[in-house]
mmCIF file of C-alpha atoms in Angstrom:
data_model
loop_
_atom_site.group_PDB
_atom_site.id
_atom_site.type_symbol
_atom_site.label_atom_id
_atom_site.label_comp_id
_atom_site.label_asym_id
_atom_site.label_seq_id
_atom_site.Cartn_x
_atom_site.Cartn_y
_atom_site.Cartn_z
ATOM 1 C CA MET A 17 43.558 194.167 121.572
ATOM 2 C CA ASN A 18 44.779 195.456 124.229
ATOM 3 C CA LYS A 19 46.446 194.316 126.833
ATOM 4 C CA ASP A 20 43.346 194.130 129.271
ATOM 5 C CA GLU A 21 41.177 192.840 126.521
ATOM 6 C CA ALA A 22 43.872 189.821 126.207
ATOM 7 C CA ALA A 23 42.860 186.085 126.639
ATOM 8 C CA PRO A 24 44.331 184.245 130.404
ATOM 9 C CA GLU A 25 46.862 182.241 128.780
ATOM 10 C CA THR A 26 48.517 185.768 127.223
ATOM 11 C CA ARG A 27 47.656 187.942 130.462
ATOM 12 C CA LEU A 28 49.111 186.136 132.541
ATOM 13 C CA ILE A 29 52.757 185.923 129.851
ATOM 14 C CA HIS A 30 52.595 189.915 129.325
ATOM 15 C CA THR A 31 52.472 189.875 133.218
ATOM 16 C CA ARG A 32 55.749 187.900 133.618
ATOM 17 C CA ALA A 33 57.161 189.229 131.440
ATOM 18 C CA GLU A 34 56.522 192.944 132.734
ATOM 19 C CA ARG A 35 58.018 191.255 135.856
ATOM 20 C CA LEU A 36 60.792 190.490 134.497
ATOM 21 C CA GLY A 37 61.090 193.279 132.976
ATOM 22 C CA ARG A 38 62.220 191.851 129.623
ATOM 23 C CA VAL A 39 61.070 189.069 127.453
ATOM 24 C CA THR A 40 63.451 186.198 125.846
ATOM 25 C CA VAL A 41 64.893 185.200 122.130
ATOM 26 C CA ASN A 42 62.311 181.923 122.307
ATOM 27 C CA PRO A 43 58.033 181.571 123.333
ATOM 28 C CA PRO A 44 57.999 179.847 126.196
ATOM 29 C CA LEU A 45 57.685 176.632 126.903
ATOM 30 C CA GLU A 46 54.734 175.253 128.293
ATOM 31 C CA ARG A 47 54.447 171.634 129.609
ATOM 32 C CA ALA A 48 50.606 171.780 131.409
ATOM 33 C CA SER A 49 48.417 169.226 130.672
ATOM 34 C CA THR A 50 46.124 172.101 132.096
ATOM 35 C CA VAL A 51 45.152 175.867 131.499
ATOM 36 C CA LEU A 52 43.432 177.561 135.061
ATOM 37 C CA PHE A 53 41.277 180.452 134.473
ATOM 38 C CA ARG A 54 39.341 183.237 137.343
ATOM 39 C CA ASP A 55 36.019 181.969 136.754
ATOM 40 C CA GLU A 56 33.829 180.413 134.433
ATOM 41 C CA ALA A 57 33.100 182.454 131.636
ATOM 42 C CA GLY A 58 37.111 182.059 130.966
ATOM 43 C CA LEU A 59 36.594 177.839 131.425
ATOM 44 C CA TYR A 60 33.849 177.862 128.662
ATOM 45 C CA GLY A 61 35.018 180.950 126.467
ATOM 46 C CA ALA A 62 38.264 181.537 126.031
ATOM 47 C CA LYS A 63 41.076 179.024 123.758
ATOM 48 C CA PRO A 64 42.601 176.933 124.089
ATOM 49 C CA THR A 65 40.797 175.931 128.086
ATOM 50 C CA TYR A 66 43.354 172.608 127.688
ATOM 51 C CA GLY A 67 46.819 171.884 127.066
ATOM 52 C CA ARG A 68 46.392 169.378 124.003
ATOM 53 C CA MET A 69 44.934 172.123 121.951
ATOM 54 C CA GLY A 70 48.165 173.614 121.811
ATOM 55 C CA LEU A 71 50.123 176.720 123.757
ATOM 56 C CA THR A 72 51.905 180.066 123.046
ATOM 57 C CA VAL A 73 55.351 177.866 121.630
ATOM 58 C CA HIS A 74 51.951 175.768 119.323
ATOM 59 C CA ARG A 75 51.499 179.360 117.916
ATOM 60 C CA GLU A 76 54.432 180.234 116.860
ATOM 61 C CA LEU A 77 54.867 177.166 115.262
ATOM 62 C CA GLU A 78 52.578 177.530 113.528
ATOM 63 C CA ALA A 79 52.953 180.972 112.542
ATOM 64 C CA ALA A 80 56.175 179.953 111.457
ATOM 65 C CA MET A 81 54.656 176.737 109.439
ATOM 66 C CA CYS A 82 52.484 179.696 107.726
ATOM 67 C CA ASP A 83 55.164 181.491 106.305
ATOM 68 C CA LEU A 84 57.237 178.854 105.262
ATOM 69 C CA GLU A 85 54.100 177.493 103.290
ATOM 70 C CA GLY A 86 52.829 180.607 102.053
ATOM 71 C CA ALA A 87 49.265 179.457 104.768
ATOM 72 C CA ARG A 88 46.566 180.854 106.261
ATOM 73 C CA HIS A 89 45.814 178.251 108.676
ATOM 74 C CA ALA A 90 48.558 175.722 109.776
ATOM 75 C CA ARG A 91 47.225 172.778 112.505
ATOM 76 C CA LEU A 92 49.790 170.653 114.166
ATOM 77 C CA ALA A 93 49.928 166.833 114.605
ATOM 78 C CA GLY A 94 51.971 164.902 116.218
ATOM 79 C CA ASN A 95 54.662 163.576 113.036
ATOM 80 C CA GLY A 96 53.295 163.627 109.219
ATOM 81 C CA LEU A 97 51.866 160.370 108.728
ATOM 82 C CA GLN A 98 49.351 161.939 111.055
ATOM 83 C CA ALA A 99 49.026 164.891 109.467
ATOM 84 C CA CYS A 100 48.197 162.974 105.579
ATOM 85 C CA ALA A 101 45.966 161.334 107.755
ATOM 86 C CA LEU A 102 43.991 164.154 109.013
ATOM 87 C CA ALA A 103 44.562 165.407 105.666
ATOM 88 C CA ILE A 104 43.245 163.234 103.590
ATOM 89 C CA ALA A 105 40.284 162.174 106.150
ATOM 90 C CA SER A 106 38.736 166.154 106.234
ATOM 91 C CA LEU A 107 38.179 165.434 103.113
ATOM 92 C CA VAL A 108 36.139 162.123 102.646
ATOM 93 C CA SER A 109 34.213 160.278 104.381
ATOM 94 C CA SER A 110 31.868 157.169 103.356
ATOM 95 C CA GLY A 111 30.951 156.215 99.751
ATOM 96 C CA ASP A 112 33.125 158.892 98.850
ATOM 97 C CA HIS A 113 36.058 157.609 95.868
ATOM 98 C CA LEU A 114 40.006 158.834 97.146
ATOM 99 C CA LEU A 115 43.302 159.071 94.470
ATOM 100 C CA PHE A 116 46.688 158.650 95.944
ATOM 101 C CA THR A 117 49.871 157.874 93.847
ATOM 102 C CA ASP A 118 52.165 155.768 93.487
ATOM 103 C CA SER A 119 54.533 157.202 94.650
ATOM 104 C CA ALA A 120 53.331 158.136 98.306
ATOM 105 C CA TYR A 121 55.128 157.538 101.590
ATOM 106 C CA GLY A 122 54.364 153.601 101.943
ATOM 107 C CA PRO A 123 52.257 154.226 105.052
ATOM 108 C CA THR A 124 50.589 156.688 103.785
ATOM 109 C CA ALA A 125 49.513 154.399 101.381
ATOM 110 C CA ARG A 126 48.947 151.645 103.884
ATOM 111 C CA PHE A 127 46.525 154.250 105.593
ATOM 112 C CA CYS A 128 45.041 155.627 102.076
ATOM 113 C CA GLU A 129 43.999 151.762 101.222
ATOM 114 C CA ARG A 130 43.444 149.987 104.905
ATOM 115 C CA ARG A 131 42.428 152.277 107.125
ATOM 116 C CA LEU A 132 40.051 154.524 104.573
ATOM 117 C CA LYS A 133 39.049 151.047 102.963
ATOM 118 C CA ALA A 134 36.980 150.127 106.569
ATOM 119 C CA MET A 135 36.079 153.541 107.149
ATOM 120 C CA GLY A 136 33.895 152.897 103.593
ATOM 121 C CA VAL A 137 36.668 155.179 101.314
ATOM 122 C CA ASP A 138 37.581 153.727 98.150
ATOM 123 C CA ALA A 139 40.998 154.761 97.515
ATOM 124 C CA GLU A 140 42.418 154.306 94.257
ATOM 125 C CA ARG A 141 46.302 154.528 93.109
ATOM 126 C CA PHE A 142 47.491 156.688 89.997
ATOM 127 C CA ASP A 143 50.629 156.409 87.673
ATOM 128 C CA PRO A 144 52.968 159.867 88.948
ATOM 129 C CA ARG A 145 53.265 161.098 86.723
ATOM 130 C CA ILE A 146 49.880 161.291 84.850
ATOM 131 C CA GLY A 147 49.144 164.878 84.794
ATOM 132 C CA ASP A 148 45.899 165.877 83.344
ATOM 133 C CA GLU A 149 45.097 162.571 82.188
ATOM 134 C CA ILE A 150 44.400 161.803 85.570
ATOM 135 C CA SER A 151 40.749 163.419 85.280
ATOM 136 C CA SER A 152 39.932 159.704 83.525
ATOM 137 C CA LEU A 153 39.961 158.408 86.352
ATOM 138 C CA PHE A 154 37.752 160.913 88.482
ATOM 139 C CA ARG A 155 34.404 159.457 89.036
ATOM 140 C CA PRO A 156 31.114 161.319 90.167
ATOM 141 C CA ASN A 157 31.957 160.438 93.788
ATOM 142 C CA THR A 158 35.947 161.408 93.556
ATOM 143 C CA ARG A 159 35.984 164.076 97.010
ATOM 144 C CA ALA A 160 40.344 164.432 96.306
ATOM 145 C CA VAL A 161 43.620 164.000 95.145
ATOM 146 C CA PHE A 162 46.403 163.321 97.013
ATOM 147 C CA LEU A 163 49.858 163.704 95.744
ATOM 148 C CA GLU A 164 53.675 163.232 96.991
ATOM 149 C CA ALA A 165 57.292 165.558 94.755
ATOM 150 C CA PRO A 166 58.934 164.337 94.648
ATOM 151 C CA GLY A 167 57.866 160.484 95.313
ATOM 152 C CA SER A 168 58.747 158.668 98.490
ATOM 153 C CA LEU A 169 62.138 156.397 97.868
ATOM 154 C CA THR A 170 61.547 156.661 93.832
ATOM 155 C CA PHE A 171 61.263 160.651 93.472
ATOM 156 C CA GLU A 172 58.830 160.916 90.889
ATOM 157 C CA ILE A 173 58.002 164.527 90.247
ATOM 158 C CA THR A 174 53.996 164.894 89.099
ATOM 159 C CA ASP A 175 52.794 168.214 87.093
ATOM 160 C CA THR A 176 51.264 169.161 89.717
ATOM 161 C CA PRO A 177 49.907 172.155 88.317
ATOM 162 C CA ALA A 178 48.114 170.045 85.384
ATOM 163 C CA VAL A 179 46.523 167.056 88.099
ATOM 164 C CA VAL A 180 45.085 170.950 90.407
ATOM 165 C CA ALA A 181 43.819 171.803 87.357
ATOM 166 C CA ALA A 182 41.530 169.363 85.970
ATOM 167 C CA ALA A 183 40.566 168.503 89.726
ATOM 168 C CA SER A 184 39.691 172.421 89.900
ATOM 169 C CA GLN A 185 37.381 171.861 87.055
ATOM 170 C CA ARG A 186 35.977 169.385 89.070
ATOM 171 C CA GLY A 187 35.103 170.452 92.522
ATOM 172 C CA ILE A 188 38.148 167.904 93.556
ATOM 173 C CA ARG A 189 40.417 168.730 96.776
ATOM 174 C CA THR A 190 43.349 168.441 96.104
ATOM 175 C CA ILE A 191 46.730 167.518 98.585
ATOM 176 C CA LEU A 192 50.210 167.328 98.472
ATOM 177 C CA ASP A 193 52.663 165.510 100.688
ATOM 178 C CA ASN A 194 55.413 168.806 100.699
ATOM 179 C CA THR A 195 58.270 166.807 103.609
ATOM 180 C CA TRP A 196 61.362 166.660 100.471
ATOM 181 C CA GLY A 197 60.593 170.332 100.293
ATOM 182 C CA ALA A 198 60.009 171.946 103.056
ATOM 183 C CA GLY A 199 58.279 174.666 101.776
ATOM 184 C CA LEU A 200 62.282 176.503 100.749
ATOM 185 C CA LEU A 201 61.868 174.481 97.949
ATOM 186 C CA HIS A 202 58.324 173.935 97.170
ATOM 187 C CA GLN A 203 55.534 176.048 97.532
ATOM 188 C CA PRO A 204 52.401 173.830 96.837
ATOM 189 C CA LEU A 205 49.352 176.609 97.494
ATOM 190 C CA ALA A 206 51.273 178.658 95.372
ATOM 191 C CA LEU A 207 50.698 176.529 92.523
ATOM 192 C CA GLY A 208 47.187 176.119 93.501
ATOM 193 C CA VAL A 209 46.736 172.020 95.282
ATOM 194 C CA ASP A 210 44.498 173.021 98.526
ATOM 195 C CA ILE A 211 46.798 170.985 101.451
ATOM 196 C CA SER A 212 50.200 171.157 102.212
ATOM 197 C CA VAL A 213 51.483 168.343 104.542
ATOM 198 C CA GLN A 214 55.023 167.882 105.974
ATOM 199 C CA ALA A 215 56.251 165.259 108.115
ATOM 200 C CA LEU A 216 57.844 168.463 110.549
ATOM 201 C CA THR A 217 60.256 165.603 111.952
ATOM 202 C CA LYS A 218 62.655 165.972 108.687
ATOM 203 C CA TYR A 219 64.273 169.051 107.479
ATOM 204 C CA ALA A 220 62.349 171.314 109.617
ATOM 205 C CA VAL A 221 63.137 169.421 113.221
ATOM 206 C CA GLY A 222 66.611 168.152 111.119
ATOM 207 C CA HIS A 223 68.561 166.550 114.496
ATOM 208 C CA ALA A 224 66.108 163.230 114.599
ATOM 209 C CA ASP A 225 65.548 163.547 117.736
ATOM 210 C CA ALA A 226 62.018 164.599 117.365
ATOM 211 C CA PHE A 227 58.247 164.089 115.833
ATOM 212 C CA GLY A 228 55.748 167.076 114.015
ATOM 213 C CA GLY A 229 52.920 167.589 111.075
ATOM 214 C CA ALA A 230 51.826 170.112 110.148
ATOM 215 C CA VAL A 231 48.412 170.594 107.783
ATOM 216 C CA MET A 232 48.793 173.727 105.760
ATOM 217 C CA THR A 233 46.238 175.809 103.968
ATOM 218 C CA ARG A 234 44.639 179.034 101.994
ATOM 219 C CA ASP A 235 41.030 178.016 102.551
ATOM 220 C CA ASN A 236 38.955 179.107 105.344
ATOM 221 C CA GLY A 237 36.224 176.420 105.297
ATOM 222 C CA LEU A 238 39.217 173.444 104.141
ATOM 223 C CA ALA A 239 40.728 175.430 107.866
ATOM 224 C CA ALA A 240 36.958 174.367 109.595
ATOM 225 C CA ARG A 241 37.285 170.474 108.438
ATOM 226 C CA ILE A 242 41.425 170.049 110.055
ATOM 227 C CA ALA A 243 40.595 171.918 113.360
ATOM 228 C CA ALA A 244 37.362 169.774 113.453
ATOM 229 C CA ALA A 245 39.080 167.209 112.364
ATOM 230 C CA SER A 246 41.615 167.254 114.028
ATOM 231 C CA GLU A 247 39.759 168.143 117.245
ATOM 232 C CA ASP A 248 37.613 164.612 117.139
ATOM 233 C CA TRP A 249 40.343 162.271 116.616
ATOM 234 C CA GLY A 250 42.414 164.333 119.638
ATOM 235 C CA ILE A 251 45.326 164.524 117.822
ATOM 236 C CA ALA A 252 48.030 166.768 119.475
ATOM 237 C CA LEU A 253 51.762 167.568 119.406
ATOM 238 C CA ALA A 254 54.008 167.550 122.484
ATOM 239 C CA PRO A 255 55.911 171.524 123.142
ATOM 240 C CA ASP A 256 58.579 169.996 123.445
ATOM 241 C CA ASP A 257 59.144 168.476 119.937
ATOM 242 C CA ALA A 258 56.609 171.754 119.053
ATOM 243 C CA TYR A 259 59.839 173.171 120.767
ATOM 244 C CA LEU A 260 62.867 171.538 119.334
ATOM 245 C CA ALA A 261 60.581 171.760 115.265
ATOM 246 C CA LEU A 262 60.647 175.927 115.913
ATOM 247 C CA ARG A 263 64.411 175.772 117.192
ATOM 248 C CA GLY A 264 65.116 173.707 113.470
ATOM 249 C CA LEU A 265 63.294 176.141 111.195
ATOM 250 C CA ARG A 266 65.924 178.950 112.608
ATOM 251 C CA SER A 267 68.476 177.391 110.579
ATOM 252 C CA LEU A 268 66.317 175.302 107.972
ATOM 253 C CA HIS A 269 67.670 177.887 105.288
ATOM 254 C CA THR A 270 71.204 176.788 106.005
ATOM 255 C CA ARG A 271 70.892 172.951 106.610
ATOM 256 C CA LEU A 272 68.902 172.441 102.990
ATOM 257 C CA LYS A 273 72.150 173.907 100.815
ATOM 258 C CA ALA A 274 74.581 172.581 102.782
ATOM 259 C CA HIS A 275 72.747 169.654 102.214
ATOM 260 C CA GLU A 276 71.633 169.949 98.802
ATOM 261 C CA ALA A 277 75.427 171.654 97.730
ATOM 262 C CA SER A 278 76.745 167.437 99.975
ATOM 263 C CA GLY A 279 73.434 166.171 97.737
ATOM 264 C CA LEU A 280 74.540 167.383 93.919
ATOM 265 C CA GLU A 281 78.198 166.339 94.494
ATOM 266 C CA MET A 282 77.457 163.246 95.795
ATOM 267 C CA ALA A 283 74.751 162.310 93.202
ATOM 268 C CA HIS A 284 76.574 162.869 89.995
ATOM 269 C CA TRP A 285 79.578 161.213 91.674
ATOM 270 C CA LEU A 286 77.417 157.731 91.883
ATOM 271 C CA ALA A 287 75.930 158.233 88.599
ATOM 272 C CA GLU A 288 79.776 157.943 87.469
ATOM 273 C CA ARG A 289 80.028 154.297 89.728
ATOM 274 C CA PRO A 290 80.275 151.246 87.595
ATOM 275 C CA GLU A 291 78.283 150.089 89.976
ATOM 276 C CA VAL A 292 75.344 152.137 89.401
ATOM 277 C CA ALA A 293 72.576 151.598 87.068
ATOM 278 C CA ASP A 294 70.165 155.646 87.318
ATOM 279 C CA VAL A 295 70.380 158.253 89.725
ATOM 280 C CA LEU A 296 67.185 158.840 90.886
ATOM 281 C CA HIS A 297 67.291 162.721 91.807
ATOM 282 C CA PRO A 298 64.810 164.812 89.403
ATOM 283 C CA ALA A 299 68.581 168.362 89.864
ATOM 284 C CA LEU A 300 69.883 165.923 87.602
ATOM 285 C CA PRO A 301 69.426 167.061 83.907
ATOM 286 C CA ALA A 302 69.088 163.163 83.165
ATOM 287 C CA SER A 303 66.217 162.146 85.248
ATOM 288 C CA PRO A 304 62.672 161.909 82.804
ATOM 289 C CA ASP A 305 61.297 164.873 85.236
ATOM 290 C CA HIS A 306 64.190 167.836 85.025
ATOM 291 C CA VAL A 307 62.412 170.021 83.748
ATOM 292 C CA LEU A 308 58.855 170.108 85.598
ATOM 293 C CA TRP A 309 61.574 170.025 88.842
ATOM 294 C CA GLN A 310 63.427 173.205 87.206
ATOM 295 C CA ARG A 311 59.180 174.407 87.357
ATOM 296 C CA ASP A 312 58.538 174.143 90.162
ATOM 297 C CA PHE A 313 61.247 173.541 92.470
ATOM 298 C CA THR A 314 64.006 176.654 93.524
ATOM 299 C CA GLY A 315 66.253 173.780 94.797
ATOM 300 C CA SER A 316 67.414 170.097 96.278
ATOM 301 C CA ASN A 317 68.208 168.728 99.029
ATOM 302 C CA GLY A 318 70.104 165.270 100.231
ATOM 303 C CA LEU A 319 67.431 162.585 99.624
ATOM 304 C CA PHE A 320 67.853 160.807 96.912
ATOM 305 C CA GLY A 321 67.982 156.822 95.611
ATOM 306 C CA VAL A 322 70.258 154.788 93.260
ATOM 307 C CA ILE A 323 69.864 150.902 91.654
ATOM 308 C CA LEU A 324 72.502 149.608 91.622
ATOM 309 C CA ASN A 325 73.582 147.056 88.638
ATOM 310 C CA PRO A 326 72.782 143.394 89.785
ATOM 311 C CA PRO A 327 75.455 142.694 92.462
ATOM 312 C CA PRO A 328 76.587 138.891 92.347
ATOM 313 C CA GLU A 329 74.985 136.470 95.150
ATOM 314 C CA GLY A 330 76.082 137.800 99.391
ATOM 315 C CA GLY A 331 77.015 141.127 97.042
ATOM 316 C CA MET A 332 74.483 143.367 99.110
ATOM 317 C CA ASP A 333 74.716 141.674 102.497
ATOM 318 C CA ARG A 334 79.486 143.036 102.625
ATOM 319 C CA PHE A 335 77.985 145.938 100.701
ATOM 320 C CA PHE A 336 76.282 147.476 103.840
ATOM 321 C CA SER A 337 78.795 145.900 106.554
ATOM 322 C CA ALA A 338 81.543 147.349 105.184
ATOM 323 C CA LEU A 339 79.623 151.009 105.675
ATOM 324 C CA SER A 340 80.793 153.095 108.581
ATOM 325 C CA LEU A 341 80.130 156.599 108.367
ATOM 326 C CA PHE A 342 76.842 155.167 106.170
ATOM 327 C CA THR A 343 74.886 153.906 109.051
ATOM 328 C CA LEU A 344 70.922 152.001 108.313
ATOM 329 C CA GLY A 345 68.137 153.933 109.637
ATOM 330 C CA PHE A 346 64.994 155.059 108.471
ATOM 331 C CA SER A 347 63.384 158.627 108.240
ATOM 332 C CA TRP A 348 66.125 161.547 107.062
ATOM 333 C CA GLY A 349 67.161 164.677 107.838
ATOM 334 C CA GLY A 350 69.134 165.013 109.842
ATOM 335 C CA PHE A 351 73.723 165.283 110.650
ATOM 336 C CA GLU A 352 73.936 162.158 110.118
ATOM 337 C CA SER A 353 74.193 159.561 106.246
ATOM 338 C CA LEU A 354 71.575 157.181 105.678
ATOM 339 C CA ILE A 355 70.899 154.304 103.647
ATOM 340 C CA ILE A 356 68.857 152.148 103.532
ATOM 341 C CA PRO A 357 67.490 148.669 100.712
ATOM 342 C CA CYS A 358 64.050 149.930 99.762
ATOM 343 C CA ASP A 359 62.259 146.879 97.897
ATOM 344 C CA GLN A 360 61.241 145.408 100.221
ATOM 345 C CA GLN A 361 59.235 148.899 101.418
ATOM 346 C CA LEU A 362 57.967 148.938 97.479
ATOM 347 C CA GLU A 363 54.689 148.592 96.712
ATOM 348 C CA ARG A 364 53.597 149.965 93.494
ATOM 349 C CA MET A 365 50.792 149.063 90.774
ATOM 350 C CA LYS A 366 51.210 146.605 88.119
ATOM 351 C CA GLY A 367 53.087 147.585 85.034
ATOM 352 C CA SER A 368 55.299 150.080 87.619
ATOM 353 C CA TRP A 369 59.119 150.731 86.343
ATOM 354 C CA THR A 370 59.712 149.313 90.089
ATOM 355 C CA GLN A 371 59.206 146.244 89.474
ATOM 356 C CA THR A 372 61.711 146.288 85.584
ATOM 357 C CA ARG A 373 65.110 148.588 87.693
ATOM 358 C CA ALA A 374 68.370 146.980 87.681
ATOM 359 C CA GLY A 375 69.668 145.651 90.854
ATOM 360 C CA PRO A 376 68.303 146.999 93.888
ATOM 361 C CA LEU A 377 66.291 150.196 95.162
ATOM 362 C CA LEU A 378 69.183 152.411 97.883
ATOM 363 C CA ARG A 379 67.488 155.989 100.079
ATOM 364 C CA LEU A 380 70.148 157.852 100.161
ATOM 365 C CA HIS A 381 70.620 160.338 103.145
ATOM 366 C CA ILE A 382 74.025 162.956 103.084
ATOM 367 C CA GLY A 383 74.526 165.084 106.073
ATOM 368 C CA LEU A 384 76.693 166.973 106.641
ATOM 369 C CA GLU A 385 79.809 165.102 106.982
ATOM 370 C CA ALA A 386 82.225 165.868 104.505
ATOM 371 C CA THR A 387 81.929 164.575 101.104
ATOM 372 C CA SER A 388 85.501 163.438 100.330
ATOM 373 C CA ASP A 389 85.252 160.929 104.046
ATOM 374 C CA LEU A 390 81.327 159.679 102.885
ATOM 375 C CA LYS A 391 82.849 158.432 99.412
ATOM 376 C CA ARG A 392 85.653 156.676 100.868
ATOM 377 C CA ASP A 393 83.071 155.274 102.840
ATOM 378 C CA LEU A 394 81.021 153.857 99.954
ATOM 379 C CA GLU A 395 84.253 153.078 98.147
ATOM 380 C CA GLY A 396 85.363 150.627 100.130
ATOM 381 C CA ALA A 397 81.974 149.262 100.555
ATOM 382 C CA PHE A 398 81.276 148.312 97.040
ATOM 383 C CA LYS A 399 84.943 147.120 96.875
ATOM 384 C CA ALA A 400 83.668 144.530 99.524
ATOM 385 C CA LEU A 401 80.359 144.284 97.334
ATOM 386 C CA SER A 402 82.280 142.866 94.047
ATOM 387 C CA GLY A 403 84.009 140.859 96.638
ATOM 388 C CA ASN A 404 86.982 142.713 97.087
#
């Protein structure tokens, strides 16, 4: 396409660049709902015709996410939950059956069991370590399998290639929430997964100051279904959030290396603490999923779980009150180190290991502070927990 044949919005960008005699490192950030056209043909023939469909910064972010995930198509959403819901809803309809991992992000599980039920879809949990035995759960109306690796809060690694192989033999589509892997540490589409999803809010944005989600695929037909569902639901990502996600991607590799190094150091340190019963981190050799993590992942980050030994009465209140660097807060992926108690969020299948664990489950995000300071902070909290 030459300059004269370009779409109106592209011509406008070119014209501005020529008039100013320069171009910028960053794409233009257009805060606009209305796109102007010179004639009726442009008004009804060009894309995008409206700001909700995204403008320049959105196209740049979509292209970057395709590069990151090895995809051909990317669709943006307002947040990670919206992206998960979009991916799932593009594959199922009334009368269908969905399988989703028992370790899925809580709001995603809620969407499957509450909203999909209202839509006439039967959603069923499965053990994240089920592997190829998942075929025993398939029904004639099973349309999709939703995975998350590692699992939210509990960090199990599913044997994704085994699940994909079993599903593909029956023509069943697979989706994987790749937020922990962030595209750099894990490549679900390369393992045969049909759709990869990320909450850009986490490591992509990387600064705890914006929301975003993305749905990626290599399949043209699936891309059309995702786009149609997105348009029907009016799903959109604000231009400022798209800009911040694109900016965050530029430092993603460097930040993840720092999070990984500090996360591993803290995980090994915690594993030696007498207050700790177990550390849930797939990169640790003691993890039951370590071999799968080594096979399917290229690294780790700063997010993992810890199971404490049973604390004395009032111990957890004293523990959290004594913390100063670690703060209690949802989400993760930014500079700051975070910690949350997880027991109130755990809604798992009957007989799940989470119901027989030693003591409280905590999730930690190791930020970019000095690990010596983080250890000192936790040491003081552990002393408070014991009543010393």
